[in-house]
mmCIF file of C-alpha atoms and ligand atoms in Angstrom:
data_model
loop_
_atom_site.group_PDB
_atom_site.id
_atom_site.type_symbol
_atom_site.label_atom_id
_atom_site.label_comp_id
_atom_site.label_asym_id
_atom_site.label_seq_id
_atom_site.Cartn_x
_atom_site.Cartn_y
_atom_site.Cartn_z
ATOM 1 C CA MET Q 1 121.926 120.945 112.397
ATOM 2 C CA LYS Q 2 120.742 122.053 109.003
ATOM 3 C CA TYR Q 3 123.201 124.917 108.998
ATOM 4 C CA LEU Q 4 126.096 122.464 108.994
ATOM 5 C CA PHE Q 5 125.321 122.171 105.388
ATOM 6 C CA LEU Q 6 126.207 125.736 104.704
ATOM 7 C CA LEU Q 7 129.735 124.395 104.549
ATOM 8 C CA LEU Q 8 128.789 122.555 101.388
ATOM 9 C CA SER Q 9 127.406 125.653 99.688
ATOM 10 C CA ILE Q 10 130.828 126.579 98.544
ATOM 11 C CA ILE Q 11 131.284 123.302 96.709
ATOM 12 C CA LEU Q 12 128.714 124.676 94.343
ATOM 13 C CA SER Q 13 129.626 128.238 94.343
ATOM 14 C CA SER Q 14 133.387 128.060 94.337
ATOM 15 C CA LEU Q 15 135.129 128.301 91.050
ATOM 16 C CA SER Q 16 138.582 128.162 89.610
ATOM 17 C CA SER Q 17 139.368 131.326 87.689
ATOM 18 C CA SER Q 18 142.450 129.844 86.019
ATOM 19 C CA ALA Q 19 140.986 128.457 82.803
ATOM 20 C CA ALA Q 20 141.496 130.845 79.878
ATOM 21 C CA THR Q 21 139.183 129.026 77.489
ATOM 22 C CA PRO Q 22 136.400 127.229 79.306
ATOM 23 C CA ASN Q 23 135.894 123.571 78.454
ATOM 24 C CA GLN Q 24 132.745 122.875 76.471
ATOM 25 C CA VAL Q 25 130.299 120.450 77.997
ATOM 26 C CA GLN Q 26 127.158 119.004 76.461
ATOM 27 C CA ILE Q 27 124.827 117.146 78.736
ATOM 28 C CA ALA Q 28 121.868 115.232 77.431
ATOM 29 C CA VAL Q 29 119.833 113.737 80.241
ATOM 30 C CA LYS Q 30 116.591 111.779 80.253
ATOM 31 C CA LEU Q 31 114.624 111.579 83.477
ATOM 32 C CA GLU Q 32 112.049 109.090 84.650
ATOM 33 C CA PRO Q 33 110.880 110.655 87.910
ATOM 34 C CA ARG Q 34 108.495 107.903 88.788
ATOM 35 C CA THR Q 35 111.309 105.387 89.129
ATOM 36 C CA LYS Q 36 113.938 108.054 90.026
ATOM 37 C CA GLN Q 37 116.097 106.844 87.202
ATOM 38 C CA PHE Q 38 118.106 108.946 84.707
ATOM 39 C CA TRP Q 39 120.221 108.303 81.636
ATOM 40 C CA CYS Q 40 122.992 110.750 80.757
ATOM 41 C CA ARG Q 41 125.276 111.422 77.841
ATOM 42 C CA TYR Q 42 128.102 113.740 78.876
ATOM 43 C CA THR Q 43 130.418 115.163 76.268
ATOM 44 C CA LEU Q 44 133.506 117.056 77.406
ATOM 45 C CA THR Q 45 135.622 118.937 74.917
ATOM 46 C CA LEU Q 46 139.026 120.291 75.954
ATOM 47 C CA PRO Q 47 140.512 122.941 73.665
ATOM 48 C CA ALA Q 48 143.580 122.098 71.569
ATOM 49 C CA ASP Q 49 145.655 124.644 73.393
ATOM 50 C CA ALA Q 50 145.341 122.581 76.545
ATOM 51 C CA ALA Q 51 147.248 119.744 74.715
ATOM 52 C CA GLU Q 52 146.325 117.162 77.307
ATOM 53 C CA THR Q 53 147.952 113.751 76.983
ATOM 54 C CA SER Q 54 145.725 112.357 79.657
ATOM 55 C CA VAL Q 55 142.116 113.210 80.599
ATOM 56 C CA GLN Q 56 140.741 112.049 83.913
ATOM 57 C CA LEU Q 57 137.155 112.119 85.145
ATOM 58 C CA ASN Q 58 135.603 111.004 88.395
ATOM 59 C CA LEU Q 59 132.081 109.683 88.402
ATOM 60 C CA ASN Q 60 129.850 108.793 91.336
ATOM 61 C CA LYS Q 61 130.356 105.097 92.125
ATOM 62 C CA ALA Q 62 126.575 104.495 92.380
ATOM 63 C CA PHE Q 63 126.090 104.997 88.611
ATOM 64 C CA THR Q 64 126.510 102.475 85.792
ATOM 65 C CA ILE Q 65 128.780 103.441 82.917
ATOM 66 C CA THR Q 66 127.380 102.246 79.615
ATOM 67 C CA GLY Q 67 129.811 103.850 77.177
ATOM 68 C CA LEU Q 68 133.157 105.661 76.971
ATOM 69 C CA GLU Q 69 134.397 107.009 73.632
ATOM 70 C CA SER Q 70 137.184 109.378 72.700
ATOM 71 C CA HIS Q 71 138.684 109.660 69.232
ATOM 72 C CA GLY Q 72 142.463 109.270 69.331
ATOM 73 C CA ALA Q 73 142.643 107.757 72.805
ATOM 74 C CA VAL Q 74 145.349 105.051 72.908
ATOM 75 C CA ARG Q 75 144.224 103.818 76.326
ATOM 76 C CA LYS Q 76 140.934 103.934 78.187
ATOM 77 C CA GLN Q 77 140.702 102.773 81.789
ATOM 78 C CA ILE Q 78 137.914 102.786 84.381
ATOM 79 C CA ALA Q 79 138.757 101.696 87.944
ATOM 80 C CA PRO Q 80 137.453 102.305 91.434
ATOM 81 C CA ARG Q 81 139.668 104.732 93.359
ATOM 82 C CA PHE Q 82 139.461 106.388 96.761
ATOM 83 C CA TYR Q 83 139.110 110.130 96.244
ATOM 84 C CA ALA Q 84 140.251 111.887 99.395
ATOM 85 C CA THR Q 85 138.586 115.196 98.597
ATOM 86 C CA ALA Q 86 135.164 113.546 98.570
ATOM 87 C CA GLY Q 87 136.096 111.057 101.285
ATOM 88 C CA ASP Q 88 134.626 108.302 99.079
ATOM 89 C CA THR Q 89 135.391 105.878 96.337
ATOM 90 C CA VAL Q 90 134.704 107.044 92.791
ATOM 91 C CA GLN Q 91 134.863 105.526 89.370
ATOM 92 C CA ALA Q 92 138.099 106.953 88.080
ATOM 93 C CA ILE Q 93 138.098 107.270 84.322
ATOM 94 C CA GLU Q 94 141.397 107.857 82.536
ATOM 95 C CA LEU Q 95 142.061 108.349 78.829
ATOM 96 C CA THR Q 96 145.567 108.551 77.433
ATOM 97 C CA TYR Q 97 146.567 110.201 74.126
ATOM 98 C CA ARG Q 98 149.738 110.564 72.061
ATOM 99 C CA PRO Q 99 151.277 114.048 72.586
ATOM 100 C CA GLY Q 100 149.986 116.660 70.127
ATOM 101 C CA LYS Q 101 148.087 119.915 70.051
ATOM 102 C CA GLN Q 102 144.668 118.445 69.430
ATOM 103 C CA ARG Q 103 141.274 118.967 70.836
ATOM 104 C CA ARG Q 104 140.200 116.135 73.168
ATOM 105 C CA ARG Q 105 136.586 115.072 73.183
ATOM 106 C CA VAL Q 106 135.259 112.462 75.657
ATOM 107 C CA VAL Q 107 131.793 111.032 75.493
ATOM 108 C CA LEU Q 108 130.683 109.254 78.652
ATOM 109 C CA THR Q 109 127.271 107.618 78.923
ATOM 110 C CA TYR Q 110 125.912 106.405 82.237
ATOM 111 C CA GLN Q 111 122.693 105.775 84.101
ATOM 112 C CA GLY Q 112 121.628 105.770 87.648
ATOM 113 C CA THR Q 113 118.899 106.036 90.239
ATOM 114 C CA MET Q 114 118.731 109.082 92.478
ATOM 115 C CA PRO Q 115 118.533 108.397 96.233
ATOM 116 C CA PRO Q 116 115.496 109.553 98.253
ATOM 117 C CA LYS Q 117 117.333 112.700 99.435
ATOM 118 C CA PHE Q 118 117.191 113.915 95.814
ATOM 119 C CA ALA Q 119 114.128 112.206 94.398
ATOM 120 C CA THR Q 120 110.557 111.669 95.446
ATOM 121 C CA PRO Q 121 107.629 110.662 93.234
ATOM 122 C CA GLU Q 122 106.848 114.382 93.008
ATOM 123 C CA VAL Q 123 110.311 116.028 92.589
ATOM 124 C CA MET Q 124 113.591 114.842 91.019
ATOM 125 C CA GLU Q 125 116.609 117.059 91.750
ATOM 126 C CA LEU Q 126 119.914 116.799 89.888
ATOM 127 C CA SER Q 127 122.159 119.430 91.413
ATOM 128 C CA GLY Q 128 125.683 120.091 92.616
ATOM 129 C CA HIS Q 129 124.782 118.409 95.940
ATOM 130 C CA SER Q 130 123.459 115.239 94.246
ATOM 131 C CA ASN Q 131 126.800 114.551 92.593
ATOM 132 C CA TRP Q 132 125.249 113.538 89.303
ATOM 133 C CA LEU Q 133 127.919 114.796 86.892
ATOM 134 C CA PRO Q 134 131.452 113.642 86.231
ATOM 135 C CA SER Q 135 134.237 116.103 86.902
ATOM 136 C CA ARG Q 136 138.007 116.266 86.610
ATOM 137 C CA PRO Q 137 139.840 115.477 89.875
ATOM 138 C CA LEU Q 138 140.409 118.660 91.925
ATOM 139 C CA ARG Q 139 138.760 120.709 89.183
ATOM 140 C CA GLU Q 140 135.184 120.414 90.392
ATOM 141 C CA TYR Q 141 134.945 124.225 90.268
ATOM 142 C CA GLU Q 142 136.537 124.915 86.899
ATOM 143 C CA LEU Q 143 134.457 127.001 84.562
ATOM 144 C CA ILE Q 144 132.492 125.159 81.884
ATOM 145 C CA ASP Q 145 130.492 126.499 78.928
ATOM 146 C CA TYR Q 146 127.572 124.101 78.965
ATOM 147 C CA VAL Q 147 124.522 123.103 77.034
ATOM 148 C CA LEU Q 148 122.051 121.025 79.063
ATOM 149 C CA GLN Q 149 119.293 119.149 77.201
ATOM 150 C CA VAL Q 150 116.681 117.539 79.480
ATOM 151 C CA GLN Q 151 113.948 115.128 78.523
ATOM 152 C CA ALA Q 152 111.184 114.182 80.939
ATOM 153 C CA PRO Q 153 107.677 112.825 80.677
ATOM 154 C CA GLU Q 154 105.392 115.504 79.228
ATOM 155 C CA THR Q 155 103.491 115.882 82.497
ATOM 156 C CA TYR Q 156 106.643 117.147 84.209
ATOM 157 C CA ARG Q 157 107.977 120.725 84.268
ATOM 158 C CA ILE Q 158 111.712 121.123 84.082
ATOM 159 C CA ILE Q 159 113.400 124.075 85.741
ATOM 160 C CA SER Q 160 116.995 125.169 86.205
ATOM 161 C CA SER Q 161 118.969 128.157 87.520
ATOM 162 C CA ARG Q 162 118.014 130.127 84.410
ATOM 163 C CA PRO Q 163 115.210 129.981 81.829
ATOM 164 C CA PRO Q 164 115.504 127.499 78.938
ATOM 165 C CA ILE Q 165 116.766 128.697 75.553
ATOM 166 C CA ARG Q 166 114.431 126.196 73.934
ATOM 167 C CA HIS Q 167 111.449 124.391 75.219
ATOM 168 C CA SER Q 168 108.904 121.999 73.724
ATOM 169 C CA GLN Q 169 106.736 119.425 75.343
ATOM 170 C CA GLY Q 170 108.881 117.182 77.495
ATOM 171 C CA ARG Q 171 112.178 118.716 76.343
ATOM 172 C CA SER Q 172 114.050 121.796 77.599
ATOM 173 C CA THR Q 173 117.457 123.113 76.719
ATOM 174 C CA PHE Q 174 119.564 125.405 78.947
ATOM 175 C CA ARG Q 175 122.838 127.092 78.219
ATOM 176 C CA GLY Q 176 125.206 128.811 80.621
ATOM 177 C CA LEU Q 177 128.698 129.298 81.981
ATOM 178 C CA THR Q 178 129.258 127.836 85.469
ATOM 179 C CA SER Q 179 131.334 125.514 87.561
ATOM 180 C CA ALA Q 180 131.710 121.891 86.414
ATOM 181 C CA ILE Q 181 129.421 120.345 89.020
ATOM 182 C CA GLU Q 182 126.772 123.033 89.052
ATOM 183 C CA PRO Q 183 124.400 122.464 86.096
ATOM 184 C CA THR Q 184 121.064 121.897 87.780
ATOM 185 C CA VAL Q 185 117.756 120.255 86.845
ATOM 186 C CA VAL Q 186 114.638 120.033 88.929
ATOM 187 C CA ALA Q 187 111.681 118.135 87.446
ATOM 188 C CA ALA Q 188 108.238 118.187 89.045
ATOM 189 C CA GLU Q 189 104.694 117.646 87.832
ATOM 190 C CA HIS Q 190 103.714 120.949 89.421
ATOM 191 C CA VAL Q 191 105.898 124.034 89.720
ATOM 192 C CA TYR Q 192 104.539 127.232 91.293
ATOM 193 C CA GLU Q 193 106.293 130.486 90.576
ATOM 194 C CA ALA Q 194 106.356 134.057 91.670
ATOM 195 C CA THR Q 195 108.501 136.879 90.281
ATOM 196 C CA THR Q 196 109.443 140.452 90.967
ATOM 197 C CA GLY Q 197 110.080 142.943 88.190
ATOM 198 C CA ALA Q 198 112.545 145.789 87.724
ATOM 199 C CA PRO Q 199 115.232 146.679 88.547
ATOM 200 C CA THR Q 200 116.409 143.098 89.246
ATOM 201 C CA PRO Q 201 114.051 140.276 88.307
ATOM 202 C CA ILE Q 202 113.887 137.655 91.025
ATOM 203 C CA LYS Q 203 112.046 134.436 90.599
ATOM 204 C CA VAL Q 204 111.026 131.822 93.198
ATOM 205 C CA SER Q 205 110.130 128.436 91.742
ATOM 206 C CA LYS Q 206 108.630 125.878 94.139
ATOM 207 C CA ALA Q 207 108.315 122.233 93.179
ATOM 208 C CA ALA Q 208 105.289 120.100 94.087
ATOM 209 C CA ALA Q 209 103.554 122.416 96.559
ATOM 210 C CA PRO Q 210 101.822 125.764 96.128
ATOM 211 C CA LEU Q 211 103.522 128.929 97.249
ATOM 212 C CA LEU Q 212 102.563 129.906 100.755
ATOM 213 C CA HIS Q 213 102.754 133.184 102.661
ATOM 214 C CA PRO Q 214 106.367 132.513 103.889
ATOM 215 C CA ASP Q 215 107.422 131.992 100.253
ATOM 216 C CA SER Q 216 106.008 135.381 99.283
ATOM 217 C CA LEU Q 217 107.795 136.917 102.237
ATOM 218 C CA MET Q 218 111.042 135.255 101.114
ATOM 219 C CA LEU Q 219 110.623 136.675 97.581
ATOM 220 C CA SER Q 220 110.185 140.214 99.007
ATOM 221 C CA GLU Q 221 113.131 139.667 101.348
ATOM 222 C CA ALA Q 222 115.346 138.442 98.447
ATOM 223 C CA GLU Q 223 114.353 141.559 96.537
ATOM 224 C CA ARG Q 224 115.516 143.776 99.435
ATOM 225 C CA VAL Q 225 118.718 141.750 99.934
ATOM 226 C CA VAL Q 226 119.683 141.966 96.225
ATOM 227 C CA ALA Q 227 118.892 145.700 96.144
ATOM 228 C CA PHE Q 228 121.009 146.286 99.243
ATOM 229 C CA TYR Q 229 123.948 144.265 97.915
ATOM 230 C CA ASN Q 230 123.753 145.823 94.446
ATOM 231 C CA ARG Q 231 124.285 149.268 95.907
ATOM 232 C CA SER Q 232 126.981 148.164 98.368
ATOM 233 C CA ILE Q 233 129.249 145.096 97.920
ATOM 234 C CA GLY Q 234 127.986 144.427 94.396
ATOM 235 C CA GLN Q 235 128.058 148.033 93.140
ATOM 236 C CA GLN Q 236 130.826 147.205 90.611
ATOM 237 C CA ASP Q 237 129.399 143.821 89.567
ATOM 238 C CA PRO Q 238 125.683 143.780 90.370
ATOM 239 C CA ILE Q 239 123.359 140.794 90.333
ATOM 240 C CA PRO Q 240 121.385 141.059 87.069
ATOM 241 C CA ARG Q 241 118.690 138.475 87.967
ATOM 242 C CA PHE Q 242 118.250 135.875 90.668
ATOM 243 C CA ALA Q 243 116.507 132.504 90.931
ATOM 244 C CA ILE Q 244 115.560 130.619 94.082
ATOM 245 C CA LEU Q 245 114.617 126.999 93.662
ATOM 246 C CA LEU Q 246 112.538 125.408 96.419
ATOM 247 C CA THR Q 247 112.547 121.606 96.283
ATOM 248 C CA GLY Q 248 110.920 120.720 99.572
ATOM 249 C CA ALA Q 249 113.410 117.909 100.204
ATOM 250 C CA ASP Q 250 114.301 119.163 103.733
ATOM 251 C CA ARG Q 251 118.049 118.831 103.340
ATOM 252 C CA ASP Q 252 120.120 121.961 102.976
ATOM 253 C CA ALA Q 253 120.561 125.415 101.358
ATOM 254 C CA PHE Q 254 123.270 126.304 98.923
ATOM 255 C CA ALA Q 255 124.254 128.972 96.471
ATOM 256 C CA LEU Q 256 124.827 128.464 92.769
ATOM 257 C CA LEU Q 257 127.366 130.574 90.885
ATOM 258 C CA ASP Q 258 124.741 131.296 88.231
ATOM 259 C CA ASN Q 259 122.841 133.929 90.271
ATOM 260 C CA ALA Q 260 120.689 131.318 92.006
ATOM 261 C CA ALA Q 261 120.266 129.407 95.229
ATOM 262 C CA VAL Q 262 118.596 126.117 96.136
ATOM 263 C CA ILE Q 263 116.710 126.055 99.427
ATOM 264 C CA THR Q 264 115.172 122.715 100.375
ATOM 265 C CA TYR Q 265 113.806 123.438 103.893
ATOM 266 C CA PRO Q 266 110.033 123.209 103.825
ATOM 267 C CA ASP Q 267 109.821 125.373 106.955
ATOM 268 C CA PHE Q 268 112.077 128.177 105.709
ATOM 269 C CA ASP Q 269 110.669 131.475 107.010
ATOM 270 C CA VAL Q 270 112.588 134.756 106.795
ATOM 271 C CA ARG Q 271 110.629 136.086 109.774
ATOM 272 C CA LYS Q 272 113.046 133.915 111.751
ATOM 273 C CA ARG Q 273 116.352 135.809 111.942
ATOM 274 C CA ILE Q 274 118.403 132.675 111.317
ATOM 275 C CA ASP Q 275 116.624 132.020 108.025
ATOM 276 C CA GLN Q 276 116.800 135.651 107.056
ATOM 277 C CA LEU Q 277 120.566 135.485 107.551
ATOM 278 C CA VAL Q 278 120.851 132.179 105.602
ATOM 279 C CA LEU Q 279 119.053 133.812 102.630
ATOM 280 C CA ALA Q 280 121.353 136.844 102.722
ATOM 281 C CA HIS Q 281 124.420 134.674 103.223
ATOM 282 C CA GLU Q 282 123.622 132.495 100.217
ATOM 283 C CA ILE Q 283 122.806 135.361 97.868
ATOM 284 C CA SER Q 284 126.139 137.010 98.688
ATOM 285 C CA HIS Q 285 128.025 133.900 97.536
ATOM 286 C CA LYS Q 286 127.439 135.309 94.047
ATOM 287 C CA TRP Q 287 130.570 137.379 94.889
ATOM 288 C CA TRP Q 288 132.201 135.345 97.687
ATOM 289 C CA ALA Q 289 132.997 132.154 95.861
ATOM 290 C CA TYR Q 290 136.580 132.397 94.658
ATOM 291 C CA GLY Q 291 138.732 131.469 97.662
ATOM 292 C CA SER Q 292 139.969 127.918 97.689
ATOM 293 C CA PHE Q 293 137.643 125.575 99.558
ATOM 294 C CA ASN Q 294 140.608 123.426 100.544
ATOM 295 C CA ASP Q 295 142.626 125.891 102.580
ATOM 296 C CA TYR Q 296 142.307 128.962 104.847
ATOM 297 C CA ASN Q 297 141.399 131.157 101.876
ATOM 298 C CA ASP Q 298 137.943 129.701 102.402
ATOM 299 C CA TRP Q 299 137.436 132.601 104.830
ATOM 300 C CA LEU Q 300 137.162 134.792 101.672
ATOM 301 C CA ASN Q 301 133.998 132.794 100.996
ATOM 302 C CA GLU Q 302 132.406 132.049 104.328
ATOM 303 C CA ALA Q 303 133.428 134.988 106.559
ATOM 304 C CA PHE Q 304 132.638 137.468 103.789
ATOM 305 C CA ALA Q 305 129.238 135.863 103.137
ATOM 306 C CA THR Q 306 128.484 135.809 106.863
ATOM 307 C CA TYR Q 307 129.545 139.451 107.379
ATOM 308 C CA SER Q 308 127.564 140.455 104.286
ATOM 309 C CA SER Q 309 124.469 138.951 105.872
ATOM 310 C CA LEU Q 310 125.134 140.902 109.079
ATOM 311 C CA LEU Q 311 125.552 144.095 107.016
ATOM 312 C CA TYR Q 312 122.171 143.419 105.506
ATOM 313 C CA LEU Q 313 120.697 142.912 108.971
ATOM 314 C CA ARG Q 314 122.128 146.242 110.057
ATOM 315 C CA ALA Q 315 120.749 147.886 106.888
ATOM 316 C CA THR Q 316 117.260 146.769 107.823
ATOM 317 C CA ALA Q 317 117.661 149.022 110.860
ATOM 318 C CA ASP Q 318 117.947 146.009 113.130
ATOM 319 C CA THR Q 319 121.124 147.318 114.754
ATOM 320 C CA ALA Q 320 120.343 145.436 117.965
ATOM 321 C CA GLY Q 321 120.117 142.178 115.925
ATOM 322 C CA TYR Q 322 123.422 143.039 114.202
ATOM 323 C CA ARG Q 323 125.121 143.528 117.592
ATOM 324 C CA GLN Q 324 123.661 140.310 118.964
ATOM 325 C CA GLU Q 325 124.765 138.295 115.975
ATOM 326 C CA LEU Q 326 128.228 139.849 115.998
ATOM 327 C CA ALA Q 327 128.545 139.227 119.728
ATOM 328 C CA LYS Q 328 127.868 135.497 119.144
ATOM 329 C CA ARG Q 329 130.740 135.408 116.668
ATOM 330 C CA VAL Q 330 133.031 137.341 118.979
ATOM 331 C CA ALA Q 331 132.345 134.769 121.748
ATOM 332 C CA SER Q 332 132.859 131.839 119.397
ATOM 333 C CA ALA Q 333 136.098 133.301 117.935
ATOM 334 C CA ALA Q 334 137.752 133.902 121.324
ATOM 335 C CA GLY Q 335 140.950 131.884 121.515
ATOM 336 C CA ALA Q 336 140.505 130.367 118.044
ATOM 337 C CA PRO Q 337 143.591 129.600 115.951
ATOM 338 C CA ALA Q 338 144.883 132.134 113.388
ATOM 339 C CA ILE Q 339 143.224 132.302 109.989
ATOM 340 C CA ILE Q 340 146.395 132.549 107.923
ATOM 341 C CA GLY Q 341 147.889 129.095 107.809
ATOM 342 C CA PHE Q 342 144.841 127.405 109.308
ATOM 343 C CA ASP Q 343 144.813 123.746 108.187
ATOM 344 C CA LYS Q 344 141.215 122.495 108.189
ATOM 345 C CA THR Q 345 142.323 118.874 107.788
ATOM 346 C CA ALA Q 346 144.089 119.100 111.145
ATOM 347 C CA HIS Q 347 141.077 120.436 113.089
ATOM 348 C CA SER Q 348 137.504 119.444 113.907
ATOM 349 C CA TYR Q 349 134.556 120.807 111.999
ATOM 350 C CA PRO Q 350 133.471 123.065 114.934
ATOM 351 C CA THR Q 351 136.980 124.584 115.056
ATOM 352 C CA TYR Q 352 136.833 125.163 111.275
ATOM 353 C CA ARG Q 353 133.537 127.027 111.802
ATOM 354 C CA ARG Q 354 135.026 129.129 114.644
ATOM 355 C CA VAL Q 355 138.021 130.155 112.549
ATOM 356 C CA VAL Q 356 136.804 130.435 108.941
ATOM 357 C CA TYR Q 357 133.237 131.692 109.644
ATOM 358 C CA ASP Q 358 133.310 133.389 113.029
ATOM 359 C CA LYS Q 359 136.809 134.712 113.515
ATOM 360 C CA GLY Q 360 136.838 135.962 109.919
ATOM 361 C CA THR Q 361 133.549 137.757 110.477
ATOM 362 C CA VAL Q 362 134.881 139.395 113.631
ATOM 363 C CA ILE Q 363 138.009 140.601 111.821
ATOM 364 C CA LEU Q 364 135.919 142.075 108.984
ATOM 365 C CA ALA Q 365 133.811 143.874 111.629
ATOM 366 C CA ALA Q 366 136.995 145.271 113.155
ATOM 367 C CA LEU Q 367 138.193 146.470 109.742
ATOM 368 C CA HIS Q 368 134.794 148.051 109.201
ATOM 369 C CA ASP Q 369 135.081 149.837 112.583
ATOM 370 C CA ARG Q 370 138.524 151.134 111.712
ATOM 371 C CA LEU Q 371 137.686 152.439 108.255
ATOM 372 C CA GLY Q 372 134.058 153.501 108.424
ATOM 373 C CA ASP Q 373 131.258 152.640 106.034
ATOM 374 C CA ALA Q 374 132.397 154.336 102.801
ATOM 375 C CA SER Q 375 135.971 153.072 102.721
ATOM 376 C CA PHE Q 376 135.085 149.575 103.976
ATOM 377 C CA LEU Q 377 132.254 149.046 101.479
ATOM 378 C CA ALA Q 378 134.452 150.337 98.630
ATOM 379 C CA ILE Q 379 137.068 147.709 99.612
ATOM 380 C CA LEU Q 380 134.409 144.980 99.689
ATOM 381 C CA ALA Q 381 133.041 146.081 96.299
ATOM 382 C CA THR Q 382 136.525 145.953 94.733
ATOM 383 C CA THR Q 383 137.267 142.608 96.346
ATOM 384 C CA ALA Q 384 134.000 141.237 94.918
ATOM 385 C CA ALA Q 385 134.463 142.682 91.413
ATOM 386 C CA ARG Q 386 137.986 141.264 91.148
ATOM 387 C CA LYS Q 387 136.814 137.789 92.098
ATOM 388 C CA THR Q 388 139.515 137.817 94.743
ATOM 389 C CA SER Q 389 140.806 134.283 95.376
ATOM 390 C CA SER Q 390 143.644 134.757 97.890
ATOM 391 C CA THR Q 391 144.197 136.548 101.232
ATOM 392 C CA SER Q 392 147.332 138.235 99.813
ATOM 393 C CA GLU Q 393 145.203 139.756 96.991
ATOM 394 C CA PHE Q 394 142.751 141.031 99.585
ATOM 395 C CA LEU Q 395 145.535 142.486 101.712
ATOM 396 C CA LEU Q 396 146.799 144.307 98.653
ATOM 397 C CA ILE Q 397 143.372 145.815 97.962
ATOM 398 C CA VAL Q 398 143.253 146.974 101.603
ATOM 399 C CA GLU Q 399 146.703 148.476 101.304
ATOM 400 C CA GLN Q 400 145.865 150.354 98.122
ATOM 401 C CA ALA Q 401 142.659 151.741 99.618
ATOM 402 C CA ALA Q 402 143.618 152.345 103.205
ATOM 403 C CA GLY Q 403 147.398 152.401 103.438
ATOM 404 C CA LEU Q 404 150.249 150.191 104.535
ATOM 405 C CA GLU Q 405 149.605 150.646 108.269
ATOM 406 C CA THR Q 406 146.051 149.250 107.974
ATOM 407 C CA ARG Q 407 147.316 146.384 105.869
ATOM 408 C CA GLN Q 408 149.890 145.474 108.526
ATOM 409 C CA TRP Q 409 147.307 145.829 111.286
ATOM 410 C CA LEU Q 410 144.945 143.468 109.371
ATOM 411 C CA GLU Q 411 147.645 140.954 108.505
ATOM 412 C CA LYS Q 412 148.487 140.780 112.244
ATOM 413 C CA LEU Q 413 144.849 140.091 113.156
ATOM 414 C CA LEU Q 414 144.713 137.346 110.514
ATOM 415 C CA SER Q 415 147.970 135.798 111.757
ATOM 416 C CA THR Q 416 147.239 135.603 115.492
HETATM 417 ZN ZN1 ZN S 1 128.425 129.941 102.814
#
């Protein structure tokens, strides 16, 4: 059941690569973990070259808007609207401006109470899965250059996907470049941490409960996964550091674009193969995050992440495990619809899994068989480094590396 939520991982890790100049976002948030409340001031600045005459933002309907300001706006409107992508009603905010090449700055203030899935008396989690930030419709994954200032009672530690740039008692400031819904805050009275050193620092931060033996095993496993990926699929664009946040909320696991993952299962144990594969899958989303979540190009995210995790399994000398896991996908993919043109809105979730995860994985294994290790891994490394977002781009990479005949063979597999 919990692995259903892997689907959601891409909501966090997927990202539009279209924006030339990232929008600037300043987030100032105050937390009161004991009552699960927060107050947020969100400032979005769109560059003048965007010349927007209308700026739209969607905000979680559960929150209360207390202010909306934008210099030069001739019309401001807030109305409930059904947002099909989320399958839910949102507060649709729309600001209208006179035409002109001017920077647009919107300041939205709101407050809310986090539901129990994301807040206990011990831990408060504001993450991409808690839907705590506003975002532009259908641009949840656009790149933002953000500054995140967090205030919490002094007895609470505040952690994020990266270390703070400033910290004083009760206040921490983080800065980064990531997708619009991804800035993450975890606040807890006690945070327990373990790190590895060179060549790639990896940190596990666990909220509320001390690190146990399985957490140490996970840290060592993450170190091996990152080392394997950095010399294979990530050789052109290696992971420089990695953070794993453990919140204990028993909900899901998902990757963050900012070299991080959130794992909430309290019983996560990499000695179980399924958890070992989840860890390797999520870490690989650092590269496999650029296909559209809304169409069949999602196989560039999920099949590539799944096959990467199987490659890791094979690299641990567990070739029997690799074969078993691949055989499961082969069985699941038998008779599944074609990947190219697959419309996820017209099929059930299990069929989506069979096509986008399993059939895609089987096709990558077939390409691997056809080309051998060196050529196949070079193709994956190039695909990763180019932040490949469409199947046609991937086919071109295959054609350039392995020839037209292999491209046509692959295109046929993807089309039938
Ligand atoms: Zn995934």
